[in-house]
């Protein structure tokens, strides 16, 4: 198995195959320090946590991860708690994607299979045959060729894999770019809340999250044209206080250790296979982070794909690989819809971007429905905590 990309999808796929006795080589164009430092998602669904445990990389997660049984939704002056465990019997964990990647890399380097960093000129070949190969240049500058039974592209939106699939299949692409971004910070400040807070505010959305008992992860909605240098730490904290504050409660401030602006978009590319080249994770789909689906979708992809590839390579049966794209896409579109729904309900659009008070009243009506209706809360809880994986 040749796996292009050492993000969580590629690393976990390699691990899932390894425990089933299938060899792989993971190729990554960045160095280890860069891969381990990328700040990404932090909410793990139930199935993601169990999958990591099942393949032997859940020990640190169980020690250091934060178990959460719900979230808070907020409008100015009112905050409502949704108890996921009571609503659907499932929960989530707060454990940064950065930490998941560190755990997977440490296990991979300790137990195998091979993981090669700083490769370049990666190119799949002959993927429409039963003997595909990958050419690349290794970290020492030597030309290499990897002969595989299967190639999997987990190399993200800008990788080399998806264009090959799209060009060969005449595939379709759907995309929506949202007229706002998230400005996110990491701060050395103890969280002032037990569960995450998702807040609607006339000035824009805000999210109170965390990474540990002493580190908070917070976001405010900003215009996509904003520059990070225009947002001082004090300005960010003031915006968070305004959008998240309640009488007698405020955010905990502390030194800001990282800040960045994240564009918001939805993206789905189909199909997710051409011949013996398969796509998984961000190579095939991207969702806005509001619904906490990005990493979890990648895990669902490779869980499906690993099962299908084991059947192909060990039993010589093609039924699951033939159905992989359609099966994965059913979940992808469900999660894309949920992410769009959460995003549309919680983010304001300025008049300059076509928004008006009618839109805001619709958002508030939807939020009040969730506040008041157990059925609406259960629907949100079932989607947020992760739907069962359909094999």
Short mmCIF file of C-alpha atoms in Angstrom, two decimals, residues 78-373:
data_model
loop_
_atom_site.label_atom_id
_atom_site.label_comp_id
_atom_site.label_asym_id
_atom_site.label_seq_id
_atom_site.Cartn_x
_atom_site.Cartn_y
_atom_site.Cartn_z
CA UNK A 78 -29.35 33.24 27.51
CA UNK A 79 -27.29 30.04 27.53
CA UNK A 80 -28.78 26.54 27.20
CA UNK A 81 -26.97 23.25 27.84
CA UNK A 82 -27.52 20.23 25.58
CA UNK A 83 -26.80 16.95 27.39
CA UNK A 84 -25.64 14.62 24.61
CA UNK A 85 -25.41 11.59 26.85
CA UNK A 86 -29.04 11.94 27.90
CA UNK A 87 -30.22 12.83 24.39
CA UNK A 88 -28.50 10.12 22.33
CA UNK A 89 -26.26 8.06 24.61
CA UNK A 90 -23.02 9.27 23.01
CA UNK A 91 -20.37 11.81 24.02
CA UNK A 92 -17.31 13.57 22.54
CA UNK A 93 -13.72 14.16 23.58
CA UNK A 94 -11.63 17.31 23.35
CA UNK A 95 -8.17 16.24 22.17
CA UNK A 96 -6.37 18.28 19.54
CA UNK A 97 -5.73 16.86 16.08
CA UNK A 98 -2.11 17.85 16.65
CA UNK A 99 -1.98 15.39 19.55
CA UNK A 100 -3.64 12.64 17.53
CA UNK A 101 -1.00 13.08 14.83
CA UNK A 102 1.81 13.00 17.39
CA UNK A 103 0.48 9.75 18.82
CA UNK A 104 0.13 8.15 15.39
CA UNK A 105 3.61 9.24 14.28
CA UNK A 106 5.23 7.97 17.49
CA UNK A 107 3.54 4.59 17.09
CA UNK A 108 4.42 4.42 13.39
CA UNK A 109 8.09 5.18 13.96
CA UNK A 110 8.26 2.77 16.89
CA UNK A 111 6.43 -0.19 15.36
CA UNK A 112 6.35 0.51 11.61
CA UNK A 113 5.38 0.53 8.78
CA UNK A 114 7.77 2.98 7.04
CA UNK A 115 6.99 6.70 7.27
CA UNK A 116 9.14 8.90 5.02
CA UNK A 117 9.26 12.67 5.61
CA UNK A 118 10.51 15.43 3.30
CA UNK A 119 9.89 13.57 0.06
CA UNK A 120 9.23 15.55 -3.12
CA UNK A 121 8.03 15.12 -6.72
CA UNK A 122 5.50 12.51 -5.61
CA UNK A 123 3.52 11.13 -8.55
CA UNK A 124 1.24 8.09 -8.83
CA UNK A 125 1.39 6.02 -12.06
CA UNK A 126 -0.56 3.14 -13.64
CA UNK A 127 -3.41 3.50 -11.15
CA UNK A 128 -5.84 1.99 -13.67
CA UNK A 129 -3.92 -1.30 -13.49
CA UNK A 130 -3.48 -3.87 -10.73
CA UNK A 131 0.15 -2.80 -10.30
CA UNK A 132 0.23 0.94 -9.57
CA UNK A 133 3.45 2.67 -8.56
CA UNK A 134 4.59 5.93 -7.05
CA UNK A 135 7.71 7.81 -8.05
CA UNK A 136 9.26 10.32 -5.67
CA UNK A 137 12.49 11.89 -4.51
CA UNK A 138 13.51 11.02 -0.96
CA UNK A 139 14.90 13.38 1.68
CA UNK A 140 18.47 12.68 0.49
CA UNK A 141 17.64 13.69 -3.08
CA UNK A 142 17.59 10.15 -4.48
CA UNK A 143 14.93 9.12 -7.02
CA UNK A 144 12.74 6.28 -5.74
CA UNK A 145 9.95 4.12 -7.09
CA UNK A 146 7.40 2.34 -4.90
CA UNK A 147 5.46 -0.58 -6.41
CA UNK A 148 2.07 -1.10 -4.76
CA UNK A 149 -1.15 -3.05 -4.91
CA UNK A 150 -3.11 0.11 -4.09
CA UNK A 151 -2.40 3.85 -3.82
CA UNK A 152 -4.35 6.04 -1.39
CA UNK A 153 -4.31 9.82 -1.59
CA UNK A 154 -4.65 11.42 1.84
CA UNK A 155 -2.69 14.43 0.65
CA UNK A 156 -5.28 17.14 1.20
CA UNK A 157 -6.95 19.69 -1.03
CA UNK A 158 -3.73 20.76 -2.78
CA UNK A 159 -2.32 17.25 -3.21
CA UNK A 160 -1.51 15.37 -6.40
CA UNK A 161 -4.08 12.59 -5.97
CA UNK A 162 -7.47 14.25 -6.45
CA UNK A 163 -6.68 15.85 -9.84
CA UNK A 164 -5.80 12.40 -11.20
CA UNK A 165 -9.14 10.96 -10.09
CA UNK A 166 -11.12 13.95 -11.34
CA UNK A 167 -9.42 14.04 -14.74
CA UNK A 168 -9.81 10.31 -15.33
CA UNK A 169 -13.44 10.04 -14.24
CA UNK A 170 -14.86 13.40 -15.28
CA UNK A 171 -15.80 13.80 -11.64
CA UNK A 172 -17.88 16.56 -10.12
CA UNK A 173 -16.91 19.18 -7.56
CA UNK A 174 -19.26 21.11 -5.27
CA UNK A 175 -18.03 24.09 -3.30
CA UNK A 176 -19.45 26.86 -1.14
CA UNK A 177 -17.28 29.68 0.18
CA UNK A 178 -18.75 31.41 3.21
CA UNK A 179 -18.55 35.22 3.57
CA UNK A 180 -16.78 35.08 6.92
CA UNK A 181 -13.74 33.57 8.63
CA UNK A 182 -12.74 32.47 12.11
CA UNK A 183 -10.00 34.22 14.06
CA UNK A 184 -8.74 31.60 16.48
CA UNK A 185 -6.42 31.83 19.45
CA UNK A 186 -4.72 29.45 21.87
CA UNK A 187 -4.30 31.00 25.30
CA UNK A 188 -2.66 29.93 28.53
CA UNK A 189 -5.88 30.43 30.45
CA UNK A 190 -7.99 27.89 32.30
CA UNK A 191 -11.37 27.38 30.58
CA UNK A 192 -14.19 29.25 32.29
CA UNK A 193 -16.77 26.71 31.12
CA UNK A 194 -17.35 22.99 31.60
CA UNK A 195 -18.47 22.38 27.99
CA UNK A 196 -17.96 24.24 24.72
CA UNK A 197 -20.05 27.37 24.17
CA UNK A 198 -21.40 28.16 20.68
CA UNK A 199 -22.68 31.73 20.74
CA UNK A 200 -24.82 33.69 18.28
CA UNK A 201 -24.29 37.45 18.61
CA UNK A 202 -25.23 40.43 16.43
CA UNK A 203 -21.52 41.23 16.07
CA UNK A 204 -20.77 37.70 14.89
CA UNK A 205 -20.33 34.13 16.10
CA UNK A 206 -17.99 33.15 18.95
CA UNK A 207 -16.84 29.77 20.25
CA UNK A 208 -15.36 28.95 23.63
CA UNK A 209 -13.39 25.70 23.46
CA UNK A 210 -10.39 24.26 25.26
CA UNK A 211 -7.37 21.99 24.84
CA UNK A 212 -6.55 21.15 28.45
CA UNK A 213 -7.47 22.24 31.99
CA UNK A 214 -5.03 25.14 31.57
CA UNK A 215 -5.31 26.01 27.86
CA UNK A 216 -8.31 27.59 26.12
CA UNK A 217 -9.08 27.58 22.39
CA UNK A 218 -11.37 30.46 21.35
CA UNK A 219 -12.73 31.83 18.10
CA UNK A 220 -14.52 34.94 16.87
CA UNK A 221 -16.15 35.46 13.50
CA UNK A 222 -14.39 38.05 11.34
CA UNK A 223 -14.63 39.33 7.81
CA UNK A 224 -12.49 37.33 5.33
CA UNK A 225 -10.58 40.49 4.45
CA UNK A 226 -9.36 41.02 8.03
CA UNK A 227 -5.61 40.90 8.72
CA UNK A 228 -4.31 39.15 11.81
CA UNK A 229 -1.98 42.05 12.59
CA UNK A 230 -5.03 44.33 13.00
CA UNK A 231 -6.28 42.21 15.90
CA UNK A 232 -4.33 42.90 19.06
CA UNK A 233 -4.72 40.47 21.94
CA UNK A 234 -6.77 43.04 23.82
CA UNK A 235 -9.12 43.54 20.86
CA UNK A 236 -9.66 39.78 20.61
CA UNK A 237 -10.38 39.40 24.33
CA UNK A 238 -12.78 42.35 24.23
CA UNK A 239 -14.67 40.77 21.31
CA UNK A 240 -14.85 37.44 23.15
CA UNK A 241 -16.13 39.14 26.30
CA UNK A 242 -18.79 40.98 24.31
CA UNK A 243 -20.02 37.96 22.37
CA UNK A 244 -19.73 35.29 25.07
CA UNK A 245 -20.36 37.30 28.23
CA UNK A 246 -23.33 36.72 30.54
CA UNK A 247 -24.25 38.55 33.75
CA UNK A 248 -21.83 37.34 36.41
CA UNK A 249 -19.70 35.34 33.93
CA UNK A 250 -16.85 36.21 31.58
CA UNK A 251 -14.01 34.51 29.76
CA UNK A 252 -10.72 33.83 31.50
CA UNK A 253 -7.92 35.87 29.96
CA UNK A 254 -4.31 34.81 29.66
CA UNK A 255 -1.24 35.00 27.41
CA UNK A 256 -2.09 34.31 23.76
CA UNK A 257 0.35 31.73 22.38
CA UNK A 258 -1.03 31.34 18.85
CA UNK A 259 -3.49 33.15 16.62
CA UNK A 260 -4.58 32.72 13.03
CA UNK A 261 -7.46 33.37 10.63
CA UNK A 262 -9.26 30.39 9.12
CA UNK A 263 -11.33 30.70 5.92
CA UNK A 264 -14.67 28.91 5.89
CA UNK A 265 -15.88 26.72 3.04
CA UNK A 266 -17.55 23.47 2.10
CA UNK A 267 -16.05 21.28 -0.62
CA UNK A 268 -16.96 17.82 -1.93
CA UNK A 269 -15.30 16.02 -4.86
CA UNK A 270 -16.69 12.85 -6.44
CA UNK A 271 -15.92 10.08 -7.08
CA UNK A 272 -13.36 9.07 -4.46
CA UNK A 273 -11.76 6.36 -6.56
CA UNK A 274 -10.20 5.72 -9.95
CA UNK A 275 -8.90 2.21 -10.52
CA UNK A 276 -6.53 1.44 -7.67
CA UNK A 277 -6.21 5.05 -6.53
CA UNK A 278 -8.49 5.97 -3.63
CA UNK A 279 -9.07 9.33 -1.90
CA UNK A 280 -9.76 9.95 1.78
CA UNK A 281 -10.00 12.95 4.08
CA UNK A 282 -9.37 16.49 2.85
CA UNK A 283 -8.31 15.19 -0.55
CA UNK A 284 -12.02 14.59 -1.20
CA UNK A 285 -13.93 16.92 1.12
CA UNK A 286 -13.66 19.93 3.41
CA UNK A 287 -16.29 21.22 5.85
CA UNK A 288 -16.40 24.39 7.96
CA UNK A 289 -15.31 23.64 11.53
CA UNK A 290 -18.61 24.67 13.13
CA UNK A 291 -19.92 21.11 13.23
CA UNK A 292 -16.60 19.53 14.35
CA UNK A 293 -16.67 17.09 11.43
CA UNK A 294 -13.40 17.45 9.48
CA UNK A 295 -11.10 15.07 11.37
CA UNK A 296 -13.95 12.72 12.19
CA UNK A 297 -14.96 12.43 8.54
CA UNK A 298 -11.38 11.55 7.67
CA UNK A 299 -11.40 8.81 10.31
CA UNK A 300 -14.70 7.47 8.97
CA UNK A 301 -13.28 7.42 5.43
CA UNK A 302 -10.21 5.39 6.33
CA UNK A 303 -12.18 3.07 8.60
CA UNK A 304 -14.40 2.20 5.64
CA UNK A 305 -11.48 2.04 3.25
CA UNK A 306 -9.34 -0.19 5.48
CA UNK A 307 -12.15 -2.74 5.73
CA UNK A 308 -12.62 -2.65 1.96
CA UNK A 309 -8.90 -2.98 1.21
CA UNK A 310 -8.44 -5.90 3.60
CA UNK A 311 -11.23 -7.73 1.77
CA UNK A 312 -9.67 -6.86 -1.61
CA UNK A 313 -6.11 -7.87 -0.77
CA UNK A 314 -6.71 -10.84 1.52
CA UNK A 315 -9.92 -12.27 0.10
CA UNK A 316 -9.66 -11.00 -3.50
CA UNK A 317 -13.21 -9.63 -3.24
CA UNK A 318 -14.04 -6.27 -4.81
CA UNK A 319 -17.53 -5.61 -3.44
CA UNK A 320 -16.49 -3.17 -0.70
CA UNK A 321 -13.92 -1.26 -2.74
CA UNK A 322 -16.47 -0.96 -5.55
CA UNK A 323 -18.94 0.56 -3.09
CA UNK A 324 -16.43 2.67 -1.13
CA UNK A 325 -17.03 5.98 -2.88
CA UNK A 326 -20.84 5.85 -2.72
CA UNK A 327 -20.86 4.61 0.88
CA UNK A 328 -18.39 7.24 2.07
CA UNK A 329 -20.18 10.03 0.23
CA UNK A 330 -23.50 9.31 1.95
CA UNK A 331 -21.86 10.12 5.27
CA UNK A 332 -19.89 13.02 3.81
CA UNK A 333 -23.02 14.73 2.50
CA UNK A 334 -24.84 14.18 5.80
CA UNK A 335 -21.94 15.78 7.69
CA UNK A 336 -21.63 18.53 5.08
CA UNK A 337 -25.29 19.37 5.62
CA UNK A 338 -24.92 19.37 9.41
CA UNK A 339 -21.85 21.61 9.20
CA UNK A 340 -23.68 23.99 6.84
CA UNK A 341 -26.71 24.02 9.16
CA UNK A 342 -24.65 24.85 12.25
CA UNK A 343 -22.69 27.46 10.33
CA UNK A 344 -25.78 29.11 8.83
CA UNK A 345 -27.60 29.17 12.17
CA UNK A 346 -24.79 30.76 14.18
CA UNK A 347 -22.96 33.21 11.87
CA UNK A 348 -24.27 36.66 11.02
CA UNK A 349 -23.93 38.16 7.55
CA UNK A 350 -23.39 41.91 7.27
CA UNK A 351 -25.65 44.11 5.15
CA UNK A 352 -22.69 44.73 2.84
CA UNK A 353 -22.62 40.99 2.14
CA UNK A 354 -26.35 40.73 1.56
CA UNK A 355 -27.51 39.94 5.09
CA UNK A 356 -30.41 41.69 6.80
CA UNK A 357 -32.54 41.54 9.94
CA UNK A 358 -34.86 39.01 8.31
CA UNK A 359 -31.97 36.52 8.23
CA UNK A 360 -31.15 37.21 11.86
CA UNK A 361 -34.72 36.63 12.97
CA UNK A 362 -34.70 33.28 11.15
CA UNK A 363 -31.49 32.32 12.95
CA UNK A 364 -32.91 33.26 16.32
CA UNK A 365 -36.10 31.34 15.56
CA UNK A 366 -34.07 28.23 14.76
CA UNK A 367 -32.00 28.60 17.93
CA UNK A 368 -35.10 29.06 20.07
CA UNK A 369 -36.49 25.89 18.50
CA UNK A 370 -33.38 24.00 19.59
CA UNK A 371 -33.54 25.58 23.04
CA UNK A 372 -37.13 24.44 23.54
CA UNK A 373 -37.45 21.15 21.65
#
